[in-house]
Amino acid sequence: MESNKEIISDLNSLVTILNDGKQGYESAAETTNSLELKAVFGKYALERAAYATELKAHIKQHGGNEDDNESGGVLGAIHRGWLDVKHAVTGNSDASLLEAIETGEKSAIEKYDGYIADYTDHADHLALLKKQRDGIQKDLQQLQSLKAQNA
């Protein structure tokens, strides 16, 4: 079983990913002219914020400070910057924007999968992580559908 320090570190890593996603969706909503995509991106930004809040409650249960991680990580900032550049270069194509977001969501799912595999001894986290991972997977499927429509 992992120590509280390791659990807190793992959960903070996921909070960082969720904050990256939230900020990425907010940026995407500002970038697109599509009202449909603005609504979808806004919904997903709120969802990522809610997921982060849930994880922060678990961080606190394990003795961590839930307010330590409010911003995204460096890699997320790089990805958002790349997303902005790609969007500008491709002539503001919603399909390109959705493709870049898809990449971020696939990375988030991979991270969740890794922690889910490591959390067999932590029932309190396993259910939450699976729920959030499944939510991100569902969102990814909708994004892929929207991307096909905008191709």
JSON list of C-alpha atoms in Angstrom, two decimals:
[
{"chain": "A", "resi": 1, "resn": "MET", "atom": "CA", "xyz": [0.00, 0.00, 0.00]},
{"chain": "A", "resi": 2, "resn": "GLU", "atom": "CA", "xyz": [1.30, 3.45, -0.85]},
{"chain": "A", "resi": 3, "resn": "SER", "atom": "CA", "xyz": [2.11, 6.01, 1.78]},
{"chain": "A", "resi": 4, "resn": "ASN", "atom": "CA", "xyz": [-0.01, 9.13, 2.13]},
{"chain": "A", "resi": 5, "resn": "LYS", "atom": "CA", "xyz": [2.80, 11.16, 0.55]},
{"chain": "A", "resi": 6, "resn": "GLU", "atom": "CA", "xyz": [2.72, 9.01, -2.59]},
{"chain": "A", "resi": 7, "resn": "ILE", "atom": "CA", "xyz": [-1.08, 9.07, -2.73]},
{"chain": "A", "resi": 8, "resn": "ILE", "atom": "CA", "xyz": [-1.09, 12.86, -2.38]},
{"chain": "A", "resi": 9, "resn": "SER", "atom": "CA", "xyz": [1.54, 13.13, -5.14]},
{"chain": "A", "resi": 10, "resn": "ASP", "atom": "CA", "xyz": [-0.46, 10.89, -7.48]},
{"chain": "A", "resi": 11, "resn": "LEU", "atom": "CA", "xyz": [-3.70, 12.75, -6.84]},
{"chain": "A", "resi": 12, "resn": "ASN", "atom": "CA", "xyz": [-1.98, 16.12, -7.28]},
{"chain": "A", "resi": 13, "resn": "SER", "atom": "CA", "xyz": [-0.70, 14.86, -10.63]},
{"chain": "A", "resi": 14, "resn": "LEU", "atom": "CA", "xyz": [-4.27, 14.17, -11.70]},
{"chain": "A", "resi": 15, "resn": "VAL", "atom": "CA", "xyz": [-5.43, 17.55, -10.39]},
{"chain": "A", "resi": 16, "resn": "THR", "atom": "CA", "xyz": [-2.75, 19.16, -12.57]},
{"chain": "A", "resi": 17, "resn": "ILE", "atom": "CA", "xyz": [-4.03, 17.26, -15.60]},
{"chain": "A", "resi": 18, "resn": "LEU", "atom": "CA", "xyz": [-7.60, 18.29, -14.82]},
{"chain": "A", "resi": 19, "resn": "ASN", "atom": "CA", "xyz": [-6.57, 21.92, -14.41]},
{"chain": "A", "resi": 20, "resn": "ASP", "atom": "CA", "xyz": [-4.76, 21.69, -17.75]},
{"chain": "A", "resi": 21, "resn": "GLY", "atom": "CA", "xyz": [-7.91, 20.33, -19.33]},
{"chain": "A", "resi": 22, "resn": "LYS", "atom": "CA", "xyz": [-10.08, 23.03, -17.75]},
{"chain": "A", "resi": 23, "resn": "GLN", "atom": "CA", "xyz": [-7.77, 25.78, -18.98]},
{"chain": "A", "resi": 24, "resn": "GLY", "atom": "CA", "xyz": [-7.49, 24.14, -22.41]},
{"chain": "A", "resi": 25, "resn": "TYR", "atom": "CA", "xyz": [-11.25, 23.98, -22.78]},
{"chain": "A", "resi": 26, "resn": "GLU", "atom": "CA", "xyz": [-11.61, 27.59, -21.68]},
{"chain": "A", "resi": 27, "resn": "SER", "atom": "CA", "xyz": [-9.01, 28.60, -24.27]},
{"chain": "A", "resi": 28, "resn": "ALA", "atom": "CA", "xyz": [-10.73, 26.52, -26.95]},
{"chain": "A", "resi": 29, "resn": "ALA", "atom": "CA", "xyz": [-14.10, 28.10, -26.13]},
{"chain": "A", "resi": 30, "resn": "GLU", "atom": "CA", "xyz": [-12.56, 31.54, -26.63]},
{"chain": "A", "resi": 31, "resn": "THR", "atom": "CA", "xyz": [-10.94, 30.46, -29.91]},
{"chain": "A", "resi": 32, "resn": "THR", "atom": "CA", "xyz": [-13.85, 28.88, -31.75]},
{"chain": "A", "resi": 33, "resn": "ASN", "atom": "CA", "xyz": [-16.67, 30.79, -33.41]},
{"chain": "A", "resi": 34, "resn": "SER", "atom": "CA", "xyz": [-19.03, 27.81, -33.16]},
{"chain": "A", "resi": 35, "resn": "LEU", "atom": "CA", "xyz": [-21.73, 28.32, -30.54]},
{"chain": "A", "resi": 36, "resn": "GLU", "atom": "CA", "xyz": [-22.15, 24.54, -30.26]},
{"chain": "A", "resi": 37, "resn": "LEU", "atom": "CA", "xyz": [-18.44, 24.03, -29.55]},
{"chain": "A", "resi": 38, "resn": "LYS", "atom": "CA", "xyz": [-18.35, 26.96, -27.12]},
{"chain": "A", "resi": 39, "resn": "ALA", "atom": "CA", "xyz": [-21.14, 25.28, -25.13]},
{"chain": "A", "resi": 40, "resn": "VAL", "atom": "CA", "xyz": [-19.46, 21.86, -25.21]},
{"chain": "A", "resi": 41, "resn": "PHE", "atom": "CA", "xyz": [-16.08, 23.29, -24.21]},
{"chain": "A", "resi": 42, "resn": "GLY", "atom": "CA", "xyz": [-17.65, 25.31, -21.41]},
{"chain": "A", "resi": 43, "resn": "LYS", "atom": "CA", "xyz": [-19.42, 22.22, -20.10]},
{"chain": "A", "resi": 44, "resn": "TYR", "atom": "CA", "xyz": [-16.21, 20.19, -20.14]},
{"chain": "A", "resi": 45, "resn": "ALA", "atom": "CA", "xyz": [-14.24, 22.99, -18.43]},
{"chain": "A", "resi": 46, "resn": "LEU", "atom": "CA", "xyz": [-16.76, 22.96, -15.58]},
{"chain": "A", "resi": 47, "resn": "GLU", "atom": "CA", "xyz": [-16.63, 19.17, -15.44]},
{"chain": "A", "resi": 48, "resn": "ARG", "atom": "CA", "xyz": [-12.82, 19.18, -15.15]},
{"chain": "A", "resi": 49, "resn": "ALA", "atom": "CA", "xyz": [-13.04, 21.74, -12.33]},
{"chain": "A", "resi": 50, "resn": "ALA", "atom": "CA", "xyz": [-15.57, 19.53, -10.51]},
{"chain": "A", "resi": 51, "resn": "TYR", "atom": "CA", "xyz": [-13.31, 16.49, -10.93]},
{"chain": "A", "resi": 52, "resn": "ALA", "atom": "CA", "xyz": [-10.38, 18.44, -9.48]},
{"chain": "A", "resi": 53, "resn": "THR", "atom": "CA", "xyz": [-12.51, 19.45, -6.49]},
{"chain": "A", "resi": 54, "resn": "GLU", "atom": "CA", "xyz": [-13.39, 15.80, -5.87]},
{"chain": "A", "resi": 55, "resn": "LEU", "atom": "CA", "xyz": [-9.73, 14.79, -5.95]},
{"chain": "A", "resi": 56, "resn": "LYS", "atom": "CA", "xyz": [-8.75, 17.65, -3.66]},
{"chain": "A", "resi": 57, "resn": "ALA", "atom": "CA", "xyz": [-11.17, 16.29, -1.05]},
{"chain": "A", "resi": 58, "resn": "HIS", "atom": "CA", "xyz": [-9.29, 12.97, -1.19]},
{"chain": "A", "resi": 59, "resn": "ILE", "atom": "CA", "xyz": [-5.97, 14.79, -0.96]},
{"chain": "A", "resi": 60, "resn": "LYS", "atom": "CA", "xyz": [-7.20, 16.46, 2.22]},
{"chain": "A", "resi": 61, "resn": "GLN", "atom": "CA", "xyz": [-8.34, 13.10, 3.63]},
{"chain": "A", "resi": 62, "resn": "HIS", "atom": "CA", "xyz": [-4.78, 11.87, 3.24]},
{"chain": "A", "resi": 63, "resn": "GLY", "atom": "CA", "xyz": [-3.27, 14.88, 4.98]},
{"chain": "A", "resi": 64, "resn": "GLY", "atom": "CA", "xyz": [-2.46, 17.01, 1.98]},
{"chain": "A", "resi": 65, "resn": "ASN", "atom": "CA", "xyz": [-3.38, 20.60, 1.30]},
{"chain": "A", "resi": 66, "resn": "GLU", "atom": "CA", "xyz": [-6.16, 20.68, -1.28]},
{"chain": "A", "resi": 67, "resn": "ASP", "atom": "CA", "xyz": [-5.31, 24.26, -2.28]},
{"chain": "A", "resi": 68, "resn": "ASP", "atom": "CA", "xyz": [-1.73, 23.51, -3.34]},
{"chain": "A", "resi": 69, "resn": "ASN", "atom": "CA", "xyz": [-2.61, 22.86, -6.95]},
{"chain": "A", "resi": 70, "resn": "GLU", "atom": "CA", "xyz": [-4.79, 25.48, -8.60]},
{"chain": "A", "resi": 71, "resn": "SER", "atom": "CA", "xyz": [-3.07, 25.87, -11.94]},
{"chain": "A", "resi": 72, "resn": "GLY", "atom": "CA", "xyz": [-2.16, 23.47, -14.68]},
{"chain": "A", "resi": 73, "resn": "GLY", "atom": "CA", "xyz": [1.28, 22.06, -15.24]},
{"chain": "A", "resi": 74, "resn": "VAL", "atom": "CA", "xyz": [4.09, 23.14, -17.52]},
{"chain": "A", "resi": 75, "resn": "LEU", "atom": "CA", "xyz": [3.28, 20.44, -20.08]},
{"chain": "A", "resi": 76, "resn": "GLY", "atom": "CA", "xyz": [-0.34, 21.58, -20.12]},
{"chain": "A", "resi": 77, "resn": "ALA", "atom": "CA", "xyz": [0.74, 25.17, -20.75]},
{"chain": "A", "resi": 78, "resn": "ILE", "atom": "CA", "xyz": [2.96, 23.95, -23.58]},
{"chain": "A", "resi": 79, "resn": "HIS", "atom": "CA", "xyz": [0.11, 21.91, -25.04]},
{"chain": "A", "resi": 80, "resn": "ARG", "atom": "CA", "xyz": [-2.30, 24.88, -24.81]},
{"chain": "A", "resi": 81, "resn": "GLY", "atom": "CA", "xyz": [0.31, 27.07, -26.49]},
{"chain": "A", "resi": 82, "resn": "TRP", "atom": "CA", "xyz": [0.75, 24.50, -29.23]},
{"chain": "A", "resi": 83, "resn": "LEU", "atom": "CA", "xyz": [-3.04, 24.30, -29.56]},
{"chain": "A", "resi": 84, "resn": "ASP", "atom": "CA", "xyz": [-3.19, 28.09, -30.07]},
{"chain": "A", "resi": 85, "resn": "VAL", "atom": "CA", "xyz": [-0.40, 27.99, -32.66]},
{"chain": "A", "resi": 86, "resn": "LYS", "atom": "CA", "xyz": [-1.90, 25.06, -34.52]},
{"chain": "A", "resi": 87, "resn": "HIS", "atom": "CA", "xyz": [-5.29, 26.75, -34.56]},
{"chain": "A", "resi": 88, "resn": "ALA", "atom": "CA", "xyz": [-3.82, 29.98, -35.97]},
{"chain": "A", "resi": 89, "resn": "VAL", "atom": "CA", "xyz": [-1.78, 28.19, -38.63]},
{"chain": "A", "resi": 90, "resn": "THR", "atom": "CA", "xyz": [-4.65, 26.05, -39.86]},
{"chain": "A", "resi": 91, "resn": "GLY", "atom": "CA", "xyz": [-6.95, 29.00, -40.42]},
{"chain": "A", "resi": 92, "resn": "ASN", "atom": "CA", "xyz": [-9.09, 28.58, -37.32]},
{"chain": "A", "resi": 93, "resn": "SER", "atom": "CA", "xyz": [-10.32, 25.12, -38.24]},
{"chain": "A", "resi": 94, "resn": "ASP", "atom": "CA", "xyz": [-12.59, 23.65, -35.59]},
{"chain": "A", "resi": 95, "resn": "ALA", "atom": "CA", "xyz": [-11.56, 20.18, -36.75]},
{"chain": "A", "resi": 96, "resn": "SER", "atom": "CA", "xyz": [-7.90, 21.03, -35.96]},
{"chain": "A", "resi": 97, "resn": "LEU", "atom": "CA", "xyz": [-8.90, 22.44, -32.59]},
{"chain": "A", "resi": 98, "resn": "LEU", "atom": "CA", "xyz": [-10.85, 19.27, -31.78]},
{"chain": "A", "resi": 99, "resn": "GLU", "atom": "CA", "xyz": [-7.90, 17.14, -32.88]},
{"chain": "A", "resi": 100, "resn": "ALA", "atom": "CA", "xyz": [-5.58, 18.96, -30.48]},
{"chain": "A", "resi": 101, "resn": "ILE", "atom": "CA", "xyz": [-8.08, 18.58, -27.63]},
{"chain": "A", "resi": 102, "resn": "GLU", "atom": "CA", "xyz": [-8.45, 14.90, -28.45]},
{"chain": "A", "resi": 103, "resn": "THR", "atom": "CA", "xyz": [-4.70, 14.48, -27.95]},
{"chain": "A", "resi": 104, "resn": "GLY", "atom": "CA", "xyz": [-4.94, 16.04, -24.48]},
{"chain": "A", "resi": 105, "resn": "GLU", "atom": "CA", "xyz": [-7.89, 13.88, -23.47]},
{"chain": "A", "resi": 106, "resn": "LYS", "atom": "CA", "xyz": [-6.16, 10.70, -24.62]},
{"chain": "A", "resi": 107, "resn": "SER", "atom": "CA", "xyz": [-3.16, 11.65, -22.46]},
{"chain": "A", "resi": 108, "resn": "ALA", "atom": "CA", "xyz": [-5.45, 12.23, -19.47]},
{"chain": "A", "resi": 109, "resn": "ILE", "atom": "CA", "xyz": [-7.07, 8.82, -19.95]},
{"chain": "A", "resi": 110, "resn": "GLU", "atom": "CA", "xyz": [-3.65, 7.15, -20.11]},
{"chain": "A", "resi": 111, "resn": "LYS", "atom": "CA", "xyz": [-2.66, 8.84, -16.84]},
{"chain": "A", "resi": 112, "resn": "TYR", "atom": "CA", "xyz": [-5.88, 7.72, -15.17]},
{"chain": "A", "resi": 113, "resn": "ASP", "atom": "CA", "xyz": [-5.39, 4.18, -16.46]},
{"chain": "A", "resi": 114, "resn": "GLY", "atom": "CA", "xyz": [-1.94, 4.08, -14.89]},
{"chain": "A", "resi": 115, "resn": "TYR", "atom": "CA", "xyz": [-3.19, 5.24, -11.52]},
{"chain": "A", "resi": 116, "resn": "ILE", "atom": "CA", "xyz": [-6.22, 2.95, -11.62]},
{"chain": "A", "resi": 117, "resn": "ALA", "atom": "CA", "xyz": [-3.88, 0.01, -12.16]},
{"chain": "A", "resi": 118, "resn": "ASP", "atom": "CA", "xyz": [-1.82, 1.13, -9.14]},
{"chain": "A", "resi": 119, "resn": "TYR", "atom": "CA", "xyz": [-4.79, 1.77, -6.88]},
{"chain": "A", "resi": 120, "resn": "THR", "atom": "CA", "xyz": [-6.06, -1.77, -6.33]},
{"chain": "A", "resi": 121, "resn": "ASP", "atom": "CA", "xyz": [-5.47, -1.36, -2.58]},
{"chain": "A", "resi": 122, "resn": "HIS", "atom": "CA", "xyz": [-7.33, 1.96, -2.37]},
{"chain": "A", "resi": 123, "resn": "ALA", "atom": "CA", "xyz": [-11.04, 1.39, -2.75]},
{"chain": "A", "resi": 124, "resn": "ASP", "atom": "CA", "xyz": [-11.82, 5.00, -1.81]},
{"chain": "A", "resi": 125, "resn": "HIS", "atom": "CA", "xyz": [-9.85, 6.25, -4.80]},
{"chain": "A", "resi": 126, "resn": "LEU", "atom": "CA", "xyz": [-10.55, 3.47, -7.25]},
{"chain": "A", "resi": 127, "resn": "ALA", "atom": "CA", "xyz": [-14.28, 4.20, -7.63]},
{"chain": "A", "resi": 128, "resn": "LEU", "atom": "CA", "xyz": [-13.65, 7.93, -8.00]},
{"chain": "A", "resi": 129, "resn": "LEU", "atom": "CA", "xyz": [-10.85, 7.49, -10.52]},
{"chain": "A", "resi": 130, "resn": "LYS", "atom": "CA", "xyz": [-12.88, 5.06, -12.60]},
{"chain": "A", "resi": 131, "resn": "LYS", "atom": "CA", "xyz": [-15.87, 7.42, -12.58]},
{"chain": "A", "resi": 132, "resn": "GLN", "atom": "CA", "xyz": [-13.75, 10.36, -13.70]},
{"chain": "A", "resi": 133, "resn": "ARG", "atom": "CA", "xyz": [-11.87, 8.31, -16.30]},
{"chain": "A", "resi": 134, "resn": "ASP", "atom": "CA", "xyz": [-15.16, 7.04, -17.73]},
{"chain": "A", "resi": 135, "resn": "GLY", "atom": "CA", "xyz": [-16.47, 10.61, -17.88]},
{"chain": "A", "resi": 136, "resn": "ILE", "atom": "CA", "xyz": [-13.40, 11.76, -19.79]},
{"chain": "A", "resi": 137, "resn": "GLN", "atom": "CA", "xyz": [-13.72, 8.76, -22.15]},
{"chain": "A", "resi": 138, "resn": "LYS", "atom": "CA", "xyz": [-17.38, 9.65, -22.80]},
{"chain": "A", "resi": 139, "resn": "ASP", "atom": "CA", "xyz": [-16.40, 13.26, -23.51]},
{"chain": "A", "resi": 140, "resn": "LEU", "atom": "CA", "xyz": [-13.64, 12.07, -25.83]},
{"chain": "A", "resi": 141, "resn": "GLN", "atom": "CA", "xyz": [-16.15, 10.03, -27.83]},
{"chain": "A", "resi": 142, "resn": "GLN", "atom": "CA", "xyz": [-18.38, 13.09, -28.21]},
{"chain": "A", "resi": 143, "resn": "LEU", "atom": "CA", "xyz": [-15.37, 15.18, -29.27]},
{"chain": "A", "resi": 144, "resn": "GLN", "atom": "CA", "xyz": [-14.44, 12.57, -31.88]},
{"chain": "A", "resi": 145, "resn": "SER", "atom": "CA", "xyz": [-17.99, 12.70, -33.22]},
{"chain": "A", "resi": 146, "resn": "LEU", "atom": "CA", "xyz": [-17.86, 16.49, -33.38]},
{"chain": "A", "resi": 147, "resn": "LYS", "atom": "CA", "xyz": [-14.48, 16.31, -35.12]},
{"chain": "A", "resi": 148, "resn": "ALA", "atom": "CA", "xyz": [-15.94, 14.00, -37.78]},
{"chain": "A", "resi": 149, "resn": "GLN", "atom": "CA", "xyz": [-18.77, 16.49, -38.32]},
{"chain": "A", "resi": 150, "resn": "ASN", "atom": "CA", "xyz": [-16.28, 19.37, -38.70]},
{"chain": "A", "resi": 151, "resn": "ALA", "atom": "CA", "xyz": [-13.86, 17.53, -40.99]}
]
